[in-house]
Amino acid sequence: MNESALLKLKVIVERAVRPVQATISRKKKMREELLANVTGVFEDELPRCGNEATALIQVEKRFGDLGELSRTLQQSVPNNDVFNRSVERLIKPRIGQSLVQRAGLCGMIVFAFNLILVQPLFYLIIVLHGGEIGIFSDGNWGYWIGMPIHSVFWGIHAFIGTLLANRLERLLFGTSERSLSTSTSFAFLVTYLLLVLPGAFGTSHGMSWGTPNLHISLLGLSLFHMTLIWVANLISSEKLYRDEWSQLQID
Amino acid sequence: MIIWFESRIVFCLTINYKSVYDNRMSEITGDKLRGHLETMILSSLEKGETHGLEILRRLEEAGCGLLKLKEGSLYPALYRLEAQGLVQAVWEEEMHGRRGARRRFYRLTSKGNRALNTGREEWVVFARTIGGILGAPA
């Protein structure tokens, strides 16, 4: 099958799936499965019809009314999808939104999630079992007071992480800015920021880099780098997928 | 099992005879299938796990050419069955040289098996009742 036939089959699928209100992952599943179906039908019909144009007409005919299909697909979307979709809508990149704005939004969401859900849970654990584990006991209020600061800390990390992952995505998987040397310099910079600066800070506060500490830090750093590359890869494949389907002209 | 196959052959031959020579049997489509599609899908999966297009082929084959499904209508039904835990789906891992998208393979779960048996019992009661009313016992 050639590219133009595949594109036309994608248009048929997209006409049915685009109007469906569902999460990206659910629509992705629908698109891929329906595309596999129409591709199979096309391959069945092509030898019978003798030419692509007639085979495509047959595919559409066998597929049924696309408006009706959209409606039945919508009915098959479970109710819990509404919540997932609203969360998704919050973090989904918007047209005209800069990377800094997106990273800021991501940081704010992580901050709010931490403050509203995670911290109260910690408070509850501390109130119930704090005495047993030595927190929230007399003279140990620092833990309790310091907890909201953790929300800010995670928010900042999410902000920086989003910036780094997006930058890395362009450097490793992007079409125009791909550069191995810049990616390597970028990795060194991240290493410097995460390892050397906190190390210097720690030393100035009377801490020293012993071998076990260094090993743990290097392991943590490798994990951080791998996570960053993994997230960058996810962003890249998500971008490719979005471009592939959203640019189809279905009218 | 043999009796079941024999009865299917007789049923198909009768239907084909009627459709060709009598020309009064119409295709079974849309509204007539409503409410039965999901049980029929479960029944087709009894033969073993497979993907959507093959489910359609199995259904059309079992319907002796009279069953005409709009292919798109199968997938919402499959998603509903999956959400109810009656079928389990996995993406194919290898494309075997095919181009295009990956297919999902559906498998009947034990819950789906029970639902299929219930569906069959309900169908027998339904066919007997309506057959009795129409004066054409099943």
Short mmCIF file of N, CA, C and O in Angstrom, two decimals, chain A residues 90-159:
data_model
loop_
_atom_site.label_atom_id
_atom_site.label_comp_id
_atom_site.label_asym_id
_atom_site.label_seq_id
_atom_site.Cartn_x
_atom_site.Cartn_y
_atom_site.Cartn_z
N LEU A 90 -5.71 20.13 31.44
CA LEU A 90 -4.89 21.06 32.21
C LEU A 90 -3.44 21.06 31.75
O LEU A 90 -2.81 22.11 31.65
N ILE A 91 -2.91 19.86 31.50
CA ILE A 91 -1.47 19.77 31.19
C ILE A 91 -1.16 19.73 29.71
O ILE A 91 0.00 19.82 29.31
N LYS A 92 -2.22 19.62 28.89
CA LYS A 92 -2.00 19.53 27.43
C LYS A 92 -1.44 20.85 26.88
O LYS A 92 -1.95 21.92 27.26
N PRO A 93 -0.42 20.80 26.02
CA PRO A 93 0.10 22.05 25.46
C PRO A 93 -0.96 22.78 24.64
O PRO A 93 -1.73 22.14 23.93
N ARG A 94 -1.02 24.10 24.83
CA ARG A 94 -2.02 24.88 24.07
C ARG A 94 -1.33 25.65 22.96
O ARG A 94 -0.13 25.94 23.05
N ILE A 95 -2.15 26.00 21.95
CA ILE A 95 -1.60 26.76 20.82
C ILE A 95 -1.16 28.13 21.33
O ILE A 95 -1.91 28.81 22.06
N GLY A 96 0.04 28.54 20.97
CA GLY A 96 0.55 29.85 21.35
C GLY A 96 1.18 29.89 22.74
O GLY A 96 1.66 30.93 23.18
N GLN A 97 1.18 28.76 23.43
CA GLN A 97 1.75 28.72 24.78
C GLN A 97 3.27 28.49 24.69
O GLN A 97 3.71 27.56 23.99
N SER A 98 4.04 29.34 25.38
CA SER A 98 5.49 29.16 25.32
C SER A 98 5.91 28.03 26.25
O SER A 98 5.13 27.60 27.11
N LEU A 99 7.15 27.58 26.07
CA LEU A 99 7.66 26.49 26.90
C LEU A 99 7.71 26.90 28.37
O LEU A 99 7.37 26.12 29.27
N VAL A 100 8.13 28.16 28.62
CA VAL A 100 8.23 28.65 30.02
C VAL A 100 6.84 28.65 30.65
O VAL A 100 6.67 28.25 31.81
N GLN A 101 5.84 29.10 29.87
CA GLN A 101 4.46 29.11 30.40
C GLN A 101 4.00 27.69 30.74
O GLN A 101 3.39 27.46 31.78
N ARG A 102 4.31 26.75 29.83
CA ARG A 102 3.90 25.37 30.05
C ARG A 102 4.60 24.79 31.28
O ARG A 102 4.00 24.10 32.10
N ALA A 103 5.91 25.08 31.39
CA ALA A 103 6.67 24.59 32.54
C ALA A 103 6.12 25.21 33.83
O ALA A 103 6.01 24.53 34.86
N GLY A 104 5.77 26.50 33.75
CA GLY A 104 5.19 27.19 34.92
C GLY A 104 3.89 26.55 35.34
O GLY A 104 3.66 26.29 36.53
N LEU A 105 3.05 26.23 34.36
CA LEU A 105 1.76 25.60 34.63
C LEU A 105 1.98 24.22 35.26
O LEU A 105 1.31 23.86 36.24
N CYS A 106 2.95 23.51 34.72
CA CYS A 106 3.26 22.17 35.23
C CYS A 106 3.72 22.27 36.69
O CYS A 106 3.29 21.50 37.55
N GLY A 107 4.60 23.26 36.97
CA GLY A 107 5.08 23.50 38.32
C GLY A 107 3.93 23.83 39.27
O GLY A 107 3.88 23.31 40.39
N MET A 108 3.01 24.68 38.81
CA MET A 108 1.87 25.08 39.64
C MET A 108 0.97 23.87 39.95
O MET A 108 0.49 23.74 41.07
N ILE A 109 0.77 23.01 38.94
CA ILE A 109 -0.09 21.84 39.15
C ILE A 109 0.53 20.90 40.18
O ILE A 109 -0.14 20.44 41.10
N VAL A 110 1.85 20.67 40.03
CA VAL A 110 2.53 19.79 40.98
C VAL A 110 2.50 20.40 42.38
O VAL A 110 2.24 19.71 43.37
N PHE A 111 2.72 21.71 42.45
CA PHE A 111 2.67 22.41 43.74
C PHE A 111 1.28 22.25 44.38
O PHE A 111 1.16 21.86 45.54
N ALA A 112 0.23 22.51 43.59
CA ALA A 112 -1.14 22.43 44.12
C ALA A 112 -1.49 21.00 44.52
O ALA A 112 -2.07 20.77 45.58
N PHE A 113 -1.10 20.04 43.68
CA PHE A 113 -1.38 18.62 43.97
C PHE A 113 -0.71 18.22 45.28
O PHE A 113 -1.31 17.58 46.14
N ASN A 114 0.53 18.65 45.43
CA ASN A 114 1.29 18.31 46.63
C ASN A 114 0.67 18.96 47.87
O ASN A 114 0.51 18.32 48.91
N LEU A 115 0.30 20.24 47.72
CA LEU A 115 -0.23 20.98 48.86
C LEU A 115 -1.62 20.48 49.27
O LEU A 115 -1.93 20.37 50.45
N ILE A 116 -2.43 20.15 48.28
CA ILE A 116 -3.83 19.78 48.58
C ILE A 116 -3.98 18.31 48.93
O ILE A 116 -4.76 17.96 49.80
N LEU A 117 -3.21 17.46 48.25
CA LEU A 117 -3.41 16.01 48.48
C LEU A 117 -2.29 15.35 49.28
O LEU A 117 -2.56 14.64 50.24
N VAL A 118 -1.05 15.59 48.87
CA VAL A 118 0.06 14.85 49.48
C VAL A 118 0.33 15.33 50.90
O VAL A 118 0.42 14.53 51.84
N GLN A 119 0.42 16.66 51.08
CA GLN A 119 0.76 17.19 52.42
C GLN A 119 -0.30 16.85 53.47
O GLN A 119 0.06 16.41 54.56
N PRO A 120 -1.61 17.02 53.17
CA PRO A 120 -2.60 16.63 54.18
C PRO A 120 -2.46 15.16 54.60
O PRO A 120 -2.66 14.83 55.76
N LEU A 121 -2.08 14.32 53.62
CA LEU A 121 -1.89 12.90 53.92
C LEU A 121 -0.72 12.72 54.89
O LEU A 121 -0.80 11.95 55.85
N PHE A 122 0.35 13.47 54.62
CA PHE A 122 1.50 13.43 55.53
C PHE A 122 1.11 13.92 56.92
O PHE A 122 1.49 13.33 57.92
N TYR A 123 0.35 15.02 56.95
CA TYR A 123 -0.09 15.57 58.23
C TYR A 123 -0.86 14.51 59.01
O TYR A 123 -0.65 14.31 60.20
N LEU A 124 -1.74 13.82 58.29
CA LEU A 124 -2.58 12.80 58.92
C LEU A 124 -1.71 11.69 59.51
O LEU A 124 -1.92 11.27 60.65
N ILE A 125 -0.74 11.24 58.72
CA ILE A 125 0.16 10.17 59.20
C ILE A 125 0.92 10.65 60.43
O ILE A 125 1.06 9.93 61.42
N ILE A 126 1.38 11.89 60.36
CA ILE A 126 2.16 12.43 61.48
C ILE A 126 1.29 12.58 62.72
O ILE A 126 1.70 12.22 63.83
N VAL A 127 0.08 13.06 62.54
CA VAL A 127 -0.82 13.23 63.70
C VAL A 127 -1.11 11.87 64.33
O VAL A 127 -1.11 11.71 65.55
N LEU A 128 -1.31 10.86 63.47
CA LEU A 128 -1.67 9.54 63.99
C LEU A 128 -0.47 8.77 64.54
O LEU A 128 -0.56 8.09 65.56
N HIS A 129 0.65 8.85 63.81
CA HIS A 129 1.81 8.01 64.21
C HIS A 129 3.08 8.81 64.47
O HIS A 129 4.14 8.21 64.63
N GLY A 130 2.99 10.12 64.46
CA GLY A 130 4.17 10.97 64.62
C GLY A 130 4.96 10.67 65.89
O GLY A 130 6.19 10.62 65.88
N GLY A 131 4.22 10.44 66.97
CA GLY A 131 4.87 10.13 68.24
C GLY A 131 5.71 8.89 68.15
O GLY A 131 6.85 8.85 68.64
N GLU A 132 5.18 7.88 67.49
CA GLU A 132 5.89 6.59 67.40
C GLU A 132 7.19 6.70 66.59
O GLU A 132 8.18 6.06 66.91
N ILE A 133 7.15 7.50 65.54
CA ILE A 133 8.35 7.57 64.69
C ILE A 133 9.23 8.79 65.02
O ILE A 133 10.19 9.09 64.33
N GLY A 134 8.90 9.49 66.08
CA GLY A 134 9.77 10.56 66.59
C GLY A 134 9.54 11.92 65.95
O GLY A 134 10.25 12.86 66.24
N ILE A 135 8.57 12.02 65.05
CA ILE A 135 8.25 13.32 64.45
C ILE A 135 7.05 13.86 65.20
O ILE A 135 6.23 13.08 65.71
N PHE A 136 6.93 15.14 65.25
CA PHE A 136 5.78 15.79 65.88
C PHE A 136 5.81 15.59 67.41
O PHE A 136 4.82 15.74 68.11
N SER A 137 6.99 15.15 67.89
CA SER A 137 7.12 15.02 69.34
C SER A 137 7.63 16.36 69.87
O SER A 137 7.89 17.29 69.10
N ASP A 138 7.80 16.46 71.15
CA ASP A 138 8.25 17.72 71.75
C ASP A 138 9.58 18.17 71.15
O ASP A 138 10.50 17.39 71.02
N GLY A 139 9.63 19.36 70.75
CA GLY A 139 10.87 19.93 70.23
C GLY A 139 11.19 19.51 68.81
O GLY A 139 12.28 19.77 68.33
N ASN A 140 10.28 18.84 68.14
CA ASN A 140 10.54 18.40 66.77
C ASN A 140 9.51 18.97 65.79
O ASN A 140 9.07 18.30 64.86
N TRP A 141 9.12 20.17 66.03
CA TRP A 141 8.08 20.80 65.22
C TRP A 141 8.60 21.25 63.85
O TRP A 141 7.82 21.57 62.98
N GLY A 142 9.91 21.23 63.71
CA GLY A 142 10.51 21.68 62.45
C GLY A 142 10.01 20.90 61.25
O GLY A 142 9.75 21.46 60.19
N TYR A 143 9.84 19.60 61.43
CA TYR A 143 9.34 18.74 60.35
C TYR A 143 7.95 19.21 59.91
O TYR A 143 7.64 19.27 58.74
N TRP A 144 7.14 19.47 60.91
CA TRP A 144 5.74 19.83 60.66
C TRP A 144 5.67 21.15 59.91
O TRP A 144 4.94 21.29 58.95
N ILE A 145 6.47 22.12 60.40
CA ILE A 145 6.43 23.46 59.80
C ILE A 145 7.05 23.44 58.40
O ILE A 145 6.58 24.12 57.49
N GLY A 146 8.07 22.60 58.25
CA GLY A 146 8.79 22.58 56.97
C GLY A 146 8.02 21.91 55.84
O GLY A 146 8.38 22.07 54.67
N MET A 147 6.96 21.21 56.16
CA MET A 147 6.27 20.44 55.13
C MET A 147 5.68 21.26 53.98
O MET A 147 5.83 20.87 52.82
N PRO A 148 5.01 22.38 54.24
CA PRO A 148 4.49 23.16 53.10
C PRO A 148 5.59 23.61 52.15
O PRO A 148 5.36 23.76 50.96
N ILE A 149 6.79 23.79 52.71
CA ILE A 149 7.91 24.21 51.85
C ILE A 149 8.20 23.13 50.82
O ILE A 149 8.63 23.40 49.70
N HIS A 150 7.95 21.87 51.22
CA HIS A 150 8.17 20.76 50.27
C HIS A 150 7.33 20.93 49.02
O HIS A 150 7.75 20.56 47.93
N SER A 151 6.12 21.46 49.17
CA SER A 151 5.24 21.65 48.00
C SER A 151 5.90 22.62 47.02
O SER A 151 5.89 22.38 45.81
N VAL A 152 6.47 23.69 47.58
CA VAL A 152 7.16 24.68 46.73
C VAL A 152 8.35 24.00 46.05
O VAL A 152 8.57 24.16 44.85
N PHE A 153 9.07 23.21 46.84
CA PHE A 153 10.25 22.50 46.35
C PHE A 153 9.87 21.61 45.15
O PHE A 153 10.51 21.64 44.10
N TRP A 154 8.78 20.83 45.28
CA TRP A 154 8.36 19.93 44.19
C TRP A 154 7.87 20.71 42.98
O TRP A 154 8.08 20.31 41.84
N GLY A 155 7.19 21.84 43.25
CA GLY A 155 6.72 22.70 42.17
C GLY A 155 7.88 23.23 41.34
O GLY A 155 7.85 23.17 40.11
N ILE A 156 8.93 23.68 42.05
CA ILE A 156 10.11 24.19 41.34
C ILE A 156 10.78 23.07 40.53
O ILE A 156 11.19 23.26 39.39
N HIS A 157 10.85 21.89 41.14
CA HIS A 157 11.45 20.75 40.44
C HIS A 157 10.68 20.41 39.17
O HIS A 157 11.27 20.09 38.14
N ALA A 158 9.34 20.46 39.27
CA ALA A 158 8.51 20.15 38.09
C ALA A 158 8.74 21.19 37.00
O ALA A 158 8.82 20.85 35.82
N PHE A 159 8.87 22.46 37.42
CA PHE A 159 9.13 23.55 36.47
C PHE A 159 10.45 23.31 35.74
O PHE A 159 10.52 23.30 34.50
#
